[in-house]
Tab-separated table of N, CA and C in Angstrom:
chain	number	residue	atom	x	y	z
A	1	MET	N	-18.537	-2.479	6.543
A	1	MET	CA	-17.721	-2.792	5.370
A	1	MET	C	-16.549	-1.827	5.320
A	2	LYS	N	-15.350	-2.333	5.538
A	2	LYS	CA	-14.162	-1.481	5.563
A	2	LYS	C	-13.299	-1.775	4.346
A	3	ARG	N	-13.047	-0.711	3.586
A	3	ARG	CA	-12.118	-0.790	2.458
A	3	ARG	C	-11.131	0.338	2.655
A	4	LEU	N	-9.888	-0.015	2.951
A	4	LEU	CA	-8.881	0.981	3.292
A	4	LEU	C	-7.652	0.841	2.406
A	5	ILE	N	-7.129	1.975	1.988
A	5	ILE	CA	-5.874	2.026	1.237
A	5	ILE	C	-4.861	2.688	2.159
A	6	PHE	N	-3.719	2.047	2.371
A	6	PHE	CA	-2.693	2.608	3.229
A	6	PHE	C	-1.599	3.272	2.393
A	7	LEU	N	-1.328	4.535	2.698
A	7	LEU	CA	-0.217	5.272	2.115
A	7	LEU	C	0.740	5.650	3.239
A	8	GLY	N	1.967	5.923	2.867
A	8	GLY	CA	2.936	6.384	3.849
A	8	GLY	C	4.338	6.042	3.402
A	9	PRO	N	5.316	6.780	3.909
A	9	PRO	CA	6.695	6.528	3.498
A	9	PRO	C	7.193	5.179	4.002
A	10	PRO	N	8.253	4.657	3.376
A	10	PRO	CA	8.846	3.420	3.882
A	10	PRO	C	9.261	3.647	5.336
A	11	GLY	N	8.955	2.698	6.202
A	11	GLY	CA	9.350	2.833	7.604
A	11	GLY	C	8.326	3.529	8.479
A	12	ALA	N	7.194	3.954	7.899
A	12	ALA	CA	6.154	4.632	8.690
A	12	ALA	C	5.331	3.630	9.496
A	13	GLY	N	5.424	2.347	9.142
A	13	GLY	CA	4.687	1.312	9.865
A	13	GLY	C	3.445	0.817	9.145
A	14	LYS	N	3.338	1.125	7.846
A	14	LYS	CA	2.148	0.719	7.074
A	14	LYS	C	1.886	-0.772	7.156
A	15	GLY	N	2.893	-1.559	6.811
A	15	GLY	CA	2.726	-3.014	6.772
A	15	GLY	C	2.327	-3.574	8.122
A	16	THR	N	3.007	-3.131	9.154
A	16	THR	CA	2.727	-3.601	10.515
A	16	THR	C	1.297	-3.243	10.919
A	17	GLN	N	0.937	-1.972	10.735
A	17	GLN	CA	-0.402	-1.523	11.137
A	17	GLN	C	-1.493	-2.160	10.277
A	18	ALA	N	-1.221	-2.315	8.978
A	18	ALA	CA	-2.213	-2.930	8.089
A	18	ALA	C	-2.502	-4.364	8.527
A	19	LYS	N	-1.451	-5.110	8.882
A	19	LYS	CA	-1.637	-6.500	9.327
A	19	LYS	C	-2.458	-6.565	10.612
A	20	ILE	N	-2.104	-5.721	11.580
A	20	ILE	CA	-2.805	-5.718	12.871
A	20	ILE	C	-4.275	-5.322	12.674
A	21	LEU	N	-4.498	-4.273	11.896
A	21	LEU	CA	-5.851	-3.782	11.677
A	21	LEU	C	-6.693	-4.786	10.880
A	22	ALA	N	-6.092	-5.408	9.883
A	22	ALA	CA	-6.811	-6.403	9.079
A	22	ALA	C	-7.252	-7.572	9.961
A	23	GLU	N	-6.369	-7.995	10.847
A	23	GLU	CA	-6.714	-9.083	11.767
A	23	GLU	C	-7.847	-8.644	12.699
A	24	PHE	N	-7.743	-7.431	13.216
A	24	PHE	CA	-8.756	-6.879	14.118
A	24	PHE	C	-10.111	-6.797	13.421
A	25	LEU	N	-10.119	-6.332	12.170
A	25	LEU	CA	-11.369	-6.167	11.414
A	25	LEU	C	-11.814	-7.455	10.710
A	26	GLN	N	-10.955	-8.460	10.722
A	26	GLN	CA	-11.199	-9.746	10.056
A	26	GLN	C	-11.465	-9.563	8.561
A	27	ILE	N	-10.569	-8.800	7.937
A	27	ILE	CA	-10.584	-8.606	6.488
A	27	ILE	C	-9.168	-8.860	5.975
A	28	PRO	N	-9.007	-9.166	4.687
A	28	PRO	CA	-7.658	-9.444	4.190
A	28	PRO	C	-6.776	-8.199	4.096
A	29	HIS	N	-5.506	-8.391	4.450
A	29	HIS	CA	-4.461	-7.386	4.228
A	29	HIS	C	-3.851	-7.741	2.879
A	30	ILE	N	-4.041	-6.859	1.908
A	30	ILE	CA	-3.576	-7.128	0.544
A	30	ILE	C	-2.369	-6.257	0.251
A	31	SER	N	-1.212	-6.875	0.255
A	31	SER	CA	0.041	-6.187	-0.034
A	31	SER	C	0.457	-6.542	-1.454
A	32	THR	N	0.744	-5.524	-2.265
A	32	THR	CA	1.130	-5.827	-3.645
A	32	THR	C	2.416	-6.633	-3.687
A	33	GLY	N	3.307	-6.397	-2.748
A	33	GLY	CA	4.530	-7.196	-2.686
A	33	GLY	C	4.216	-8.669	-2.440
A	34	ASP	N	3.286	-8.928	-1.516
A	34	ASP	CA	2.876	-10.312	-1.227
A	34	ASP	C	2.188	-10.945	-2.429
A	35	ILE	N	1.323	-10.168	-3.105
A	35	ILE	CA	0.618	-10.678	-4.290
A	35	ILE	C	1.642	-11.106	-5.337
A	36	LEU	N	2.627	-10.242	-5.547
A	36	LEU	CA	3.667	-10.499	-6.540
A	36	LEU	C	4.454	-11.767	-6.189
A	37	ARG	N	4.914	-11.841	-4.934
A	37	ARG	CA	5.686	-13.024	-4.499
A	37	ARG	C	4.860	-14.302	-4.622
A	38	HIS	N	3.587	-14.225	-4.235
A	38	HIS	CA	2.702	-15.390	-4.292
A	38	HIS	C	2.482	-15.840	-5.742
A	39	ALA	N	2.229	-14.859	-6.633
A	39	ALA	CA	1.997	-15.186	-8.050
A	39	ALA	C	3.229	-15.837	-8.668
A	40	ILE	N	4.408	-15.358	-8.285
A	40	ILE	CA	5.655	-15.931	-8.804
A	40	ILE	C	5.852	-17.340	-8.251
A	41	GLN	N	5.630	-17.484	-6.965
A	41	GLN	CA	5.783	-18.790	-6.306
A	41	GLN	C	4.814	-19.826	-6.878
A	42	GLU	N	3.565	-19.392	-7.131
A	42	GLU	CA	2.542	-20.302	-7.665
A	42	GLU	C	2.655	-20.490	-9.178
A	43	LYS	N	3.558	-19.723	-9.793
A	43	LYS	CA	3.764	-19.774	-11.242
A	43	LYS	C	2.472	-19.520	-12.032
A	44	THR	N	1.702	-18.504	-11.557
A	44	THR	CA	0.505	-18.120	-12.304
A	44	THR	C	0.965	-17.415	-13.578
A	45	ASP	N	0.047	-17.219	-14.517
A	45	ASP	CA	0.403	-16.514	-15.751
A	45	ASP	C	1.008	-15.148	-15.446
A	46	LEU	N	0.348	-14.414	-14.545
A	46	LEU	CA	0.841	-13.083	-14.192
A	46	LEU	C	2.183	-13.172	-13.460
A	47	GLY	N	2.329	-14.185	-12.630
A	47	GLY	CA	3.585	-14.383	-11.898
A	47	GLY	C	4.758	-14.666	-12.827
A	48	ILE	N	4.518	-15.481	-13.837
A	48	ILE	CA	5.562	-15.807	-14.817
A	48	ILE	C	5.966	-14.547	-15.590
A	49	GLN	N	4.970	-13.742	-15.974
A	49	GLN	CA	5.269	-12.488	-16.676
A	49	GLN	C	6.079	-11.549	-15.779
A	50	ALA	N	5.666	-11.428	-14.516
A	50	ALA	CA	6.362	-10.542	-13.575
A	50	ALA	C	7.797	-11.003	-13.356
A	51	GLN	N	7.983	-12.310	-13.216
A	51	GLN	CA	9.315	-12.866	-12.988
A	51	GLN	C	10.265	-12.519	-14.132
A	52	ALA	N	9.761	-12.533	-15.356
A	52	ALA	CA	10.591	-12.212	-16.524
A	52	ALA	C	11.142	-10.785	-16.413
A	53	TYR	N	10.319	-9.842	-15.963
A	53	TYR	CA	10.792	-8.463	-15.786
A	53	TYR	C	11.812	-8.388	-14.657
A	54	MET	N	11.503	-9.042	-13.548
A	54	MET	CA	12.376	-8.984	-12.384
A	54	MET	C	13.725	-9.631	-12.671
A	55	ASP	N	13.720	-10.713	-13.446
A	55	ASP	CA	14.980	-11.384	-13.795
A	55	ASP	C	15.904	-10.469	-14.581
A	56	LYS	N	15.308	-9.524	-15.310
A	56	LYS	CA	16.107	-8.565	-16.087
A	56	LYS	C	16.447	-7.328	-15.263
A	57	GLY	N	16.015	-7.320	-13.995
A	57	GLY	CA	16.275	-6.175	-13.131
A	57	GLY	C	15.371	-4.997	-13.421
A	58	GLU	N	14.248	-5.254	-14.096
A	58	GLU	CA	13.317	-4.183	-14.449
A	58	GLU	C	12.143	-4.158	-13.479
A	59	LEU	N	11.497	-2.996	-13.401
A	59	LEU	CA	10.279	-2.883	-12.602
A	59	LEU	C	9.141	-3.608	-13.308
A	60	VAL	N	8.281	-4.212	-12.530
A	60	VAL	CA	7.099	-4.860	-13.100
A	60	VAL	C	6.186	-3.737	-13.608
A	61	PRO	N	5.753	-3.790	-14.872
A	61	PRO	CA	4.922	-2.715	-15.428
A	61	PRO	C	3.605	-2.532	-14.677
A	62	ASP	N	3.118	-1.278	-14.671
A	62	ASP	CA	1.867	-0.945	-13.983
A	62	ASP	C	0.728	-1.878	-14.383
A	63	LYS	N	0.584	-2.117	-15.666
A	63	LYS	CA	-0.536	-2.932	-16.171
A	63	LYS	C	-0.547	-4.311	-15.506
A	64	LEU	N	0.621	-4.888	-15.357
A	64	LEU	CA	0.733	-6.214	-14.744
A	64	LEU	C	0.350	-6.164	-13.261
A	65	VAL	N	0.824	-5.143	-12.561
A	65	VAL	CA	0.480	-4.974	-11.144
A	65	VAL	C	-1.032	-4.732	-11.017
A	66	GLU	N	-1.572	-3.897	-11.908
A	66	GLU	CA	-3.017	-3.632	-11.888
A	66	GLU	C	-3.813	-4.914	-12.106
A	67	ASP	N	-3.367	-5.748	-13.046
A	67	ASP	CA	-4.055	-7.021	-13.295
A	67	ASP	C	-4.019	-7.914	-12.060
A	68	MET	N	-2.888	-7.915	-11.357
A	68	MET	CA	-2.757	-8.733	-10.143
A	68	MET	C	-3.685	-8.225	-9.039
A	69	VAL	N	-3.751	-6.907	-8.887
A	69	VAL	CA	-4.642	-6.325	-7.876
A	69	VAL	C	-6.097	-6.653	-8.216
A	70	GLU	N	-6.443	-6.518	-9.489
A	70	GLU	CA	-7.813	-6.831	-9.918
A	70	GLU	C	-8.156	-8.283	-9.615
A	71	GLU	N	-7.257	-9.186	-9.965
A	71	GLU	CA	-7.468	-10.621	-9.716
A	71	GLU	C	-7.683	-10.873	-8.222
A	72	ARG	N	-6.875	-10.187	-7.367
A	72	ARG	CA	-6.961	-10.392	-5.926
A	72	ARG	C	-8.265	-9.829	-5.346
A	73	LEU	N	-8.683	-8.648	-5.820
A	73	LEU	CA	-9.905	-8.034	-5.290
A	73	LEU	C	-11.169	-8.771	-5.717
A	74	LYS	N	-11.062	-9.607	-6.746
A	74	LYS	CA	-12.214	-10.388	-7.200
A	74	LYS	C	-12.419	-11.650	-6.364
A	75	LYS	N	-11.453	-11.993	-5.515
A	75	LYS	CA	-11.596	-13.204	-4.690
A	75	LYS	C	-12.679	-12.992	-3.631
A	76	SER	N	-13.320	-14.078	-3.251
A	76	SER	CA	-14.486	-13.999	-2.367
A	76	SER	C	-14.180	-13.364	-1.007
A	77	ASP	N	-12.976	-13.581	-0.454
A	77	ASP	CA	-12.677	-13.033	0.870
A	77	ASP	C	-12.566	-11.509	0.857
A	78	ALA	N	-12.431	-10.892	-0.321
A	78	ALA	CA	-12.281	-9.437	-0.423
A	78	ALA	C	-13.642	-8.733	-0.541
A	79	LYS	N	-14.697	-9.499	-0.691
A	79	LYS	CA	-16.015	-8.883	-0.877
A	79	LYS	C	-16.482	-8.122	0.368
A	80	SER	N	-16.077	-8.591	1.540
A	80	SER	CA	-16.539	-7.949	2.783
A	80	SER	C	-15.602	-6.842	3.263
A	81	GLY	N	-14.556	-6.551	2.500
A	81	GLY	CA	-13.629	-5.481	2.867
A	81	GLY	C	-12.191	-5.928	2.713
A	82	TRP	N	-11.271	-4.966	2.801
A	82	TRP	CA	-9.847	-5.235	2.629
A	82	TRP	C	-9.026	-4.021	3.020
A	83	ILE	N	-7.739	-4.264	3.204
A	83	ILE	CA	-6.769	-3.183	3.371
A	83	ILE	C	-5.729	-3.365	2.280
A	84	LEU	N	-5.592	-2.363	1.426
A	84	LEU	CA	-4.608	-2.378	0.343
A	84	LEU	C	-3.352	-1.661	0.812
A	85	ASP	N	-2.214	-2.317	0.668
A	85	ASP	CA	-0.938	-1.794	1.138
A	85	ASP	C	0.061	-1.869	-0.020
A	86	GLY	N	0.545	-0.715	-0.481
A	86	GLY	CA	1.518	-0.705	-1.570
A	86	GLY	C	0.909	-0.426	-2.931
A	87	PHE	N	-0.370	-0.156	-2.964
A	87	PHE	CA	-1.057	0.167	-4.214
A	87	PHE	C	-2.262	1.021	-3.862
A	88	PRO	N	-2.499	2.087	-4.575
A	88	PRO	CA	-1.754	2.619	-5.707
A	88	PRO	C	-0.521	3.401	-5.253
A	89	ARG	N	0.418	3.548	-6.164
A	89	ARG	CA	1.624	4.330	-5.886
A	89	ARG	C	1.665	5.630	-6.672
A	90	LYS	N	0.752	5.768	-7.623
A	90	LYS	CA	0.678	7.012	-8.401
A	90	LYS	C	-0.752	7.241	-8.862
A	91	VAL	N	-1.002	8.453	-9.326
A	91	VAL	CA	-2.366	8.865	-9.668
A	91	VAL	C	-2.982	7.979	-10.752
A	92	THR	N	-2.205	7.590	-11.758
A	92	THR	CA	-2.771	6.736	-12.816
A	92	THR	C	-3.275	5.416	-12.233
A	93	GLN	N	-2.561	4.879	-11.236
A	93	GLN	CA	-3.003	3.641	-10.587
A	93	GLN	C	-4.244	3.906	-9.733
A	94	ALA	N	-4.324	5.076	-9.112
A	94	ALA	CA	-5.495	5.430	-8.306
A	94	ALA	C	-6.731	5.542	-9.204
A	95	GLU	N	-6.549	6.098	-10.395
A	95	GLU	CA	-7.658	6.212	-11.342
A	95	GLU	C	-8.110	4.827	-11.810
A	96	PHE	N	-7.136	3.949	-12.080
A	96	PHE	CA	-7.461	2.561	-12.442
A	96	PHE	C	-8.256	1.904	-11.309
A	97	LEU	N	-7.776	2.080	-10.080
A	97	LEU	CA	-8.417	1.454	-8.921
A	97	LEU	C	-9.845	1.971	-8.730
A	98	ALA	N	-10.052	3.267	-8.911
A	98	ALA	CA	-11.397	3.842	-8.764
A	98	ALA	C	-12.374	3.188	-9.750
A	99	LYS	N	-11.930	3.020	-11.003
A	99	LYS	CA	-12.789	2.378	-12.020
A	99	LYS	C	-13.040	0.911	-11.665
A	100	LEU	N	-11.991	0.230	-11.229
A	100	LEU	CA	-12.103	-1.179	-10.862
A	100	LEU	C	-13.104	-1.358	-9.715
A	101	LEU	N	-12.967	-0.542	-8.676
A	101	LEU	CA	-13.866	-0.660	-7.522
A	101	LEU	C	-15.309	-0.371	-7.908
A	102	GLU	N	-15.491	0.582	-8.799
A	102	GLU	CA	-16.834	0.893	-9.288
A	102	GLU	C	-17.407	-0.323	-10.024
A	103	ASN	N	-16.600	-0.924	-10.898
A	103	ASN	CA	-17.041	-2.108	-11.657
A	103	ASN	C	-17.354	-3.290	-10.750
A	104	LEU	N	-16.594	-3.420	-9.647
A	104	LEU	CA	-16.790	-4.537	-8.724
A	104	LEU	C	-17.870	-4.243	-7.675
A	105	GLY	N	-18.384	-3.010	-7.687
A	105	GLY	CA	-19.360	-2.628	-6.666
A	105	GLY	C	-18.733	-2.552	-5.295
A	106	GLN	N	-17.460	-2.151	-5.248
A	106	GLN	CA	-16.726	-2.100	-3.980
A	106	GLN	C	-16.268	-0.689	-3.632
A	107	GLY	N	-17.124	0.307	-3.866
A	107	GLY	CA	-16.739	1.685	-3.561
A	107	GLY	C	-16.727	1.959	-2.068
A	108	GLY	N	-16.607	3.237	-1.726
A	108	GLY	CA	-16.633	3.641	-0.320
A	108	GLY	C	-15.313	3.503	0.392
A	109	GLU	N	-14.234	3.370	-0.355
A	109	GLU	CA	-12.924	3.206	0.261
A	109	GLU	C	-12.442	4.498	0.914
A	110	LYS	N	-11.646	4.356	1.947
A	110	LYS	CA	-10.981	5.477	2.609
A	110	LYS	C	-9.477	5.264	2.464
A	111	VAL	N	-8.753	6.365	2.466
A	111	VAL	CA	-7.309	6.303	2.288
A	111	VAL	C	-6.649	6.806	3.565
A	112	VAL	N	-5.820	5.953	4.166
A	112	VAL	CA	-5.126	6.300	5.399
A	112	VAL	C	-3.690	6.664	5.050
A	113	ASN	N	-3.338	7.911	5.327
A	113	ASN	CA	-1.966	8.362	5.121
A	113	ASN	C	-1.256	8.282	6.471
A	114	LEU	N	-0.402	7.297	6.614
A	114	LEU	CA	0.366	7.110	7.842
A	114	LEU	C	1.634	7.935	7.693
A	115	ASP	N	1.631	9.113	8.285
A	115	ASP	CA	2.714	10.061	8.067
A	115	ASP	C	3.717	10.021	9.210
A	116	ALA	N	4.977	10.164	8.857
A	116	ALA	CA	6.040	10.210	9.858
A	116	ALA	C	7.161	11.077	9.306
A	117	PRO	N	7.813	11.860	10.176
A	117	PRO	CA	8.910	12.707	9.703
A	117	PRO	C	10.089	11.873	9.206
A	118	ASP	N	10.830	12.461	8.277
A	118	ASP	CA	11.962	11.751	7.679
A	118	ASP	C	12.932	11.193	8.720
A	119	GLU	N	13.241	11.981	9.757
A	119	GLU	CA	14.214	11.525	10.761
A	119	GLU	C	13.741	10.254	11.462
A	120	THR	N	12.450	10.170	11.763
A	120	THR	CA	11.889	8.975	12.406
A	120	THR	C	12.014	7.776	11.470
A	121	VAL	N	11.651	7.994	10.214
A	121	VAL	CA	11.694	6.930	9.221
A	121	VAL	C	13.131	6.439	9.023
A	122	VAL	N	14.074	7.368	8.895
A	122	VAL	CA	15.486	7.002	8.702
A	122	VAL	C	15.956	6.164	9.873
A	123	SER	N	15.670	6.591	11.102
A	123	SER	CA	16.163	5.821	12.254
A	123	SER	C	15.492	4.453	12.344
A	124	ARG	N	14.203	4.364	12.014
A	124	ARG	CA	13.525	3.054	12.020
A	124	ARG	C	14.144	2.108	10.987
A	125	LEU	N	14.350	2.633	9.778
A	125	LEU	CA	14.890	1.776	8.711
A	125	LEU	C	16.334	1.382	8.987
A	126	LEU	N	17.126	2.285	9.550
A	126	LEU	CA	18.504	1.931	9.903
A	126	LEU	C	18.508	0.861	10.990
A	127	GLY	N	17.486	0.914	11.853
A	127	GLY	CA	17.366	-0.052	12.947
A	127	GLY	C	17.054	-1.464	12.491
A	128	ARG	N	16.569	-1.604	11.241
A	128	ARG	CA	16.266	-2.949	10.728
A	128	ARG	C	17.545	-3.724	10.432
A	129	GLY	N	18.612	-2.988	10.183
A	129	GLY	CA	19.899	-3.621	9.943
A	129	GLY	C	20.065	-4.285	8.595
A	130	ARG	N	19.307	-3.892	7.607
A	130	ARG	CA	19.471	-4.469	6.272
A	130	ARG	C	20.645	-3.806	5.562
A	131	LYS	N	21.348	-4.606	4.761
A	131	LYS	CA	22.536	-4.097	4.066
A	131	LYS	C	22.229	-2.912	3.164
A	132	ASP	N	21.089	-2.965	2.471
A	132	ASP	CA	20.769	-1.898	1.510
A	132	ASP	C	20.138	-0.673	2.175
A	133	ASP	N	19.954	-0.722	3.499
A	133	ASP	CA	19.377	0.413	4.213
A	133	ASP	C	20.477	1.329	4.755
A	134	THR	N	21.118	2.070	3.851
A	134	THR	CA	22.084	3.077	4.284
A	134	THR	C	21.352	4.414	4.335
A	135	LYS	N	21.927	5.373	5.062
A	135	LYS	CA	21.271	6.683	5.175
A	135	LYS	C	21.002	7.291	3.804
A	136	GLU	N	21.988	7.188	2.909
A	136	GLU	CA	21.854	7.796	1.581
A	136	GLU	C	20.728	7.121	0.789
A	137	VAL	N	20.703	5.786	0.817
A	137	VAL	CA	19.678	5.036	0.085
A	137	VAL	C	18.293	5.344	0.654
A	138	ILE	N	18.182	5.377	1.973
A	138	ILE	CA	16.896	5.661	2.618
A	138	ILE	C	16.413	7.066	2.257
A	139	ARG	N	17.319	8.034	2.312
A	139	ARG	CA	16.930	9.417	1.971
A	139	ARG	C	16.463	9.508	0.512
A	140	ARG	N	17.133	8.773	-0.371
A	140	ARG	CA	16.734	8.771	-1.784
A	140	ARG	C	15.344	8.135	-1.943
A	141	ARG	N	15.099	7.022	-1.236
A	141	ARG	CA	13.788	6.372	-1.290
A	141	ARG	C	12.694	7.302	-0.780
A	142	LEU	N	13.005	8.081	0.247
A	142	LEU	CA	12.033	9.038	0.779
A	142	LEU	C	11.741	10.142	-0.227
A	143	GLU	N	12.794	10.600	-0.903
A	143	GLU	CA	12.641	11.627	-1.934
A	143	GLU	C	11.707	11.128	-3.045
A	144	VAL	N	11.981	9.923	-3.527
A	144	VAL	CA	11.164	9.316	-4.579
A	144	VAL	C	9.727	9.147	-4.081
A	145	TYR	N	9.586	8.662	-2.860
A	145	TYR	CA	8.254	8.473	-2.286
A	145	TYR	C	7.486	9.795	-2.256
A	146	ARG	N	8.126	10.827	-1.731
A	146	ARG	CA	7.452	12.134	-1.610
A	146	ARG	C	7.089	12.686	-2.994
A	147	ASP	N	7.993	12.546	-3.973
A	147	ASP	CA	7.714	13.028	-5.330
A	147	ASP	C	6.525	12.285	-5.948
A	148	ASP	N	6.523	10.964	-5.803
A	148	ASP	CA	5.480	10.135	-6.420
A	148	ASP	C	4.152	10.214	-5.676
A	149	THR	N	4.226	10.361	-4.359
A	149	THR	CA	3.018	10.231	-3.556
A	149	THR	C	2.309	11.548	-3.278
A	150	ALA	N	3.022	12.655	-3.311
A	150	ALA	CA	2.365	13.946	-3.064
A	150	ALA	C	1.141	14.133	-3.965
A	151	PRO	N	1.254	13.851	-5.272
A	151	PRO	CA	0.066	13.987	-6.122
A	151	PRO	C	-1.058	13.016	-5.717
A	152	LEU	N	-0.698	11.856	-5.214
A	152	LEU	CA	-1.676	10.867	-4.786
A	152	LEU	C	-2.434	11.353	-3.542
A	153	ILE	N	-1.695	11.971	-2.630
A	153	ILE	CA	-2.319	12.527	-1.423
A	153	ILE	C	-3.295	13.631	-1.824
A	154	ASN	N	-2.889	14.474	-2.760
A	154	ASN	CA	-3.786	15.523	-3.255
A	154	ASN	C	-5.013	14.921	-3.941
A	155	TYR	N	-4.789	13.889	-4.741
A	155	TYR	CA	-5.865	13.211	-5.477
A	155	TYR	C	-6.956	12.741	-4.501
A	156	TYR	N	-6.546	12.040	-3.444
A	156	TYR	CA	-7.526	11.512	-2.495
A	156	TYR	C	-8.104	12.597	-1.587
A	157	SER	N	-7.303	13.602	-1.285
A	157	SER	CA	-7.779	14.712	-0.469
A	157	SER	C	-8.893	15.458	-1.193
A	158	GLN	N	-8.718	15.713	-2.485
A	158	GLN	CA	-9.740	16.402	-3.285
A	158	GLN	C	-11.035	15.599	-3.347
A	159	ARG	N	-10.934	14.294	-3.227
A	159	ARG	CA	-12.119	13.431	-3.276
A	159	ARG	C	-12.677	13.154	-1.881
A	160	GLU	N	-12.112	13.824	-0.893
A	160	GLU	CA	-12.531	13.705	0.514
A	160	GLU	C	-12.492	12.264	1.008
A	161	LYS	N	-11.438	11.562	0.633
A	161	LYS	CA	-11.262	10.173	1.068
A	161	LYS	C	-10.048	10.016	1.987
A	162	LEU	N	-9.257	11.088	2.144
A	162	LEU	CA	-7.981	10.999	2.848
A	162	LEU	C	-8.134	11.216	4.350
A	163	LEU	N	-7.554	10.293	5.116
A	163	LEU	CA	-7.481	10.383	6.574
A	163	LEU	C	-6.001	10.297	6.941
A	164	THR	N	-5.494	11.253	7.711
A	164	THR	CA	-4.079	11.225	8.057
A	164	THR	C	-3.904	10.818	9.511
A	165	VAL	N	-2.946	9.915	9.729
A	165	VAL	CA	-2.624	9.442	11.073
A	165	VAL	C	-1.147	9.728	11.330
A	166	ASN	N	-0.853	10.219	12.522
A	166	ASN	CA	0.531	10.493	12.906
A	166	ASN	C	1.237	9.165	13.173
A	167	GLY	N	2.166	8.802	12.287
A	167	GLY	CA	2.920	7.563	12.441
A	167	GLY	C	4.121	7.704	13.352
A	168	ASN	N	4.314	8.892	13.911
A	168	ASN	CA	5.452	9.158	14.792
A	168	ASN	C	5.037	8.965	16.253
A	169	GLN	N	4.426	7.808	16.508
A	169	GLN	CA	3.978	7.437	17.845
A	169	GLN	C	4.305	5.962	18.056
A	170	SER	N	4.019	5.481	19.247
A	170	SER	CA	4.222	4.050	19.497
A	170	SER	C	3.242	3.251	18.646
A	171	GLN	N	3.558	1.981	18.443
A	171	GLN	CA	2.701	1.089	17.652
A	171	GLN	C	1.280	1.067	18.219
A	172	GLU	N	1.160	1.036	19.538
A	172	GLU	CA	-0.159	0.993	20.181
A	172	GLU	C	-0.929	2.288	19.952
A	173	GLU	N	-0.226	3.441	20.045
A	173	GLU	CA	-0.890	4.728	19.846
A	173	GLU	C	-1.375	4.878	18.402
A	174	VAL	N	-0.570	4.405	17.455
A	174	VAL	CA	-0.964	4.472	16.043
A	174	VAL	C	-2.192	3.592	15.824
A	175	PHE	N	-2.189	2.386	16.389
A	175	PHE	CA	-3.329	1.478	16.228
A	175	PHE	C	-4.606	2.092	16.804
A	176	THR	N	-4.495	2.707	17.970
A	176	THR	CA	-5.651	3.370	18.597
A	176	THR	C	-6.159	4.493	17.704
A	177	ALA	N	-5.241	5.282	17.149
A	177	ALA	CA	-5.627	6.380	16.259
A	177	ALA	C	-6.339	5.819	15.016
A	178	LEU	N	-5.824	4.719	14.486
A	178	LEU	CA	-6.459	4.082	13.312
A	178	LEU	C	-7.865	3.605	13.647
A	179	GLN	N	-8.020	2.969	14.792
A	179	GLN	CA	-9.353	2.499	15.206
A	179	GLN	C	-10.321	3.679	15.307
A	180	ASN	N	-9.841	4.795	15.859
A	180	ASN	CA	-10.694	5.966	16.037
A	180	ASN	C	-11.123	6.557	14.704
A	181	ILE	N	-10.216	6.664	13.737
A	181	ILE	CA	-10.598	7.322	12.482
A	181	ILE	C	-11.455	6.419	11.601
A	182	ILE	N	-11.255	5.099	11.673
A	182	ILE	CA	-12.077	4.241	10.815
A	182	ILE	C	-13.457	4.006	11.404
A	183	ALA	N	-13.623	4.314	12.675
A	183	ALA	CA	-14.927	4.142	13.337
A	183	ALA	C	-15.898	5.226	12.889
A	184	THR	N	-15.342	6.332	12.351
A	184	THR	CA	-16.221	7.449	11.958
A	184	THR	C	-16.800	7.265	10.577
């Protein structure tokens, strides 16, 4: 039974590795971004609420994201394990998730911190060629990520759930490292 939470800066390869690993383990890759897009597309109650915030250019409130994650983790395919990507993003969300998993009887999760140096991340993101991926914007996103996530890394480290993987390697080397740490 594998329950994994992926952390890491933008461009570290979280999404790519989570998808590959989820397929390998035959468990769902649960991305909060995908959940949000799907809920909006399907016009679920939560999706309609989220769309209203996004239309105003506002962030979707934590409570709404938490409700979406809860709804997703209650689905039958998540009972045998999952990889969470993009949630939690802060300690309050991690505390919510811990209570939720306890209530669902889905404890035993491990947290994978896919770490990569800023220079690697900047060059990867610039390589995507997106208009909004300028050096300044990327550096600011990294700053925000480090500020928001450092407490989260400490939170999981204190609970002995944190596993760190060097994301500054080839895709194959990172996948091998992930297989090795989750096997233990």
